[in-house]
Amino acid sequence: MMQLSRFILVAFSIFLSLNHSYSQKIDIHDFNNQYLEYLIKTGIDSLRQIEDLKPLHHDSILYLAAKDHASYMLGTNVLAHEQRDIPERETPH
């Protein structure tokens, strides 16, 4: 599952980098998560601009909740929107 997730992320970031000129290349053996996050946000913001929407803004609580949930899904090998077995994580706060 982790291999598939990594492949999807790399494929998506390569797609984004083909549409933009970025100086940094993606090395799957030395994965740069911050760069991938930047590519994804830039891609999403460019799509939002086309639709006359405001760009995404950084929300540290949601960022930490998303990282926690991604770790949960990797650890349990379950794709879900919730962590039903951990009631205190019902909301991002």
Coordinates of C-alpha atoms in Angstrom, one line a residue:
M1 CA 0.0 0.0 0.0
M2 CA 2.8 2.4 0.9
Q3 CA 4.5 1.7 -2.5
L4 CA 1.2 2.4 -4.3
S5 CA 0.7 5.7 -2.4
R6 CA 4.3 6.8 -3.1
F7 CA 3.9 5.9 -6.8
I8 CA 0.6 8.0 -7.0
L9 CA 2.3 11.0 -5.3
V10 CA 5.3 10.8 -7.5
A11 CA 3.2 10.4 -10.6
F12 CA 1.0 13.4 -9.6
S13 CA 4.1 15.6 -8.8
I14 CA 5.7 14.6 -12.1
F15 CA 2.5 15.6 -13.9
L16 CA 2.5 19.0 -12.1
S17 CA 6.2 19.5 -12.9
L18 CA 5.6 18.9 -16.6
N19 CA 3.2 21.8 -16.6
H20 CA 5.6 24.1 -14.7
S21 CA 9.3 24.6 -14.8
Y22 CA 10.7 23.7 -11.4
S23 CA 14.4 23.4 -10.8
Q24 CA 14.2 20.5 -8.3
K25 CA 13.7 16.9 -9.6
I26 CA 11.9 14.2 -7.6
D27 CA 14.1 11.4 -6.4
I28 CA 12.0 8.5 -5.2
H29 CA 15.0 7.2 -3.1
D30 CA 15.4 10.6 -1.3
F31 CA 11.8 11.7 -1.1
N32 CA 11.2 15.4 -0.4
N33 CA 7.7 15.7 1.2
Q34 CA 7.9 19.5 1.6
Y35 CA 8.6 19.8 -2.2
L36 CA 5.7 17.5 -3.0
E37 CA 3.4 19.5 -0.7
Y38 CA 4.5 22.7 -2.5
L39 CA 3.8 21.1 -6.0
I40 CA 0.3 19.9 -4.9
K41 CA -0.6 23.3 -3.4
T42 CA 0.7 25.1 -6.5
G43 CA -1.3 22.9 -8.8
I44 CA -4.5 23.2 -6.7
D45 CA -4.1 27.0 -6.5
S46 CA -3.6 27.2 -10.3
L47 CA -6.9 25.3 -10.8
R48 CA -8.6 27.5 -8.2
Q49 CA -7.4 30.6 -10.0
I50 CA -9.0 29.4 -13.2
E51 CA -12.3 29.1 -11.4
D52 CA -11.8 32.6 -9.8
L53 CA -11.4 31.1 -6.3
K54 CA -9.0 32.3 -3.6
P55 CA -5.8 30.3 -3.2
L56 CA -5.6 27.8 -0.3
H57 CA -4.2 29.2 2.9
H58 CA -2.1 27.3 5.5
D59 CA -4.0 26.0 8.5
S60 CA -1.6 24.4 11.0
I61 CA -4.3 22.5 12.9
L62 CA -5.6 20.9 9.7
Y63 CA -2.1 20.2 8.5
L64 CA -1.2 18.3 11.7
A65 CA -4.6 16.5 11.6
A66 CA -4.0 15.5 8.0
K67 CA -0.5 14.2 8.8
D68 CA -1.9 12.2 11.8
H69 CA -4.6 10.7 9.7
A70 CA -2.3 9.8 6.8
S71 CA -0.1 8.0 9.4
Y72 CA -3.2 6.3 10.8
M73 CA -4.3 5.0 7.4
L74 CA -0.8 3.8 6.6
G75 CA -0.5 2.0 9.9
T76 CA -3.9 0.4 9.7
N77 CA -3.9 -0.2 6.0
V78 CA -7.4 1.3 5.9
L79 CA -8.6 4.1 3.6
A80 CA -11.1 6.1 5.6
H81 CA -12.2 9.6 6.4
E82 CA -12.4 8.9 10.1
Q83 CA -10.6 7.2 12.9
R84 CA -13.6 5.5 14.4
D85 CA -11.6 3.5 16.9
I86 CA -10.1 6.7 18.4
P87 CA -13.1 8.9 19.5
E88 CA -11.0 11.9 20.6
R89 CA -9.9 12.3 17.0
E90 CA -13.4 12.9 15.7
T91 CA -12.5 16.5 14.8
P92 CA -9.2 18.0 13.8
H93 CA -9.0 19.9 17.1

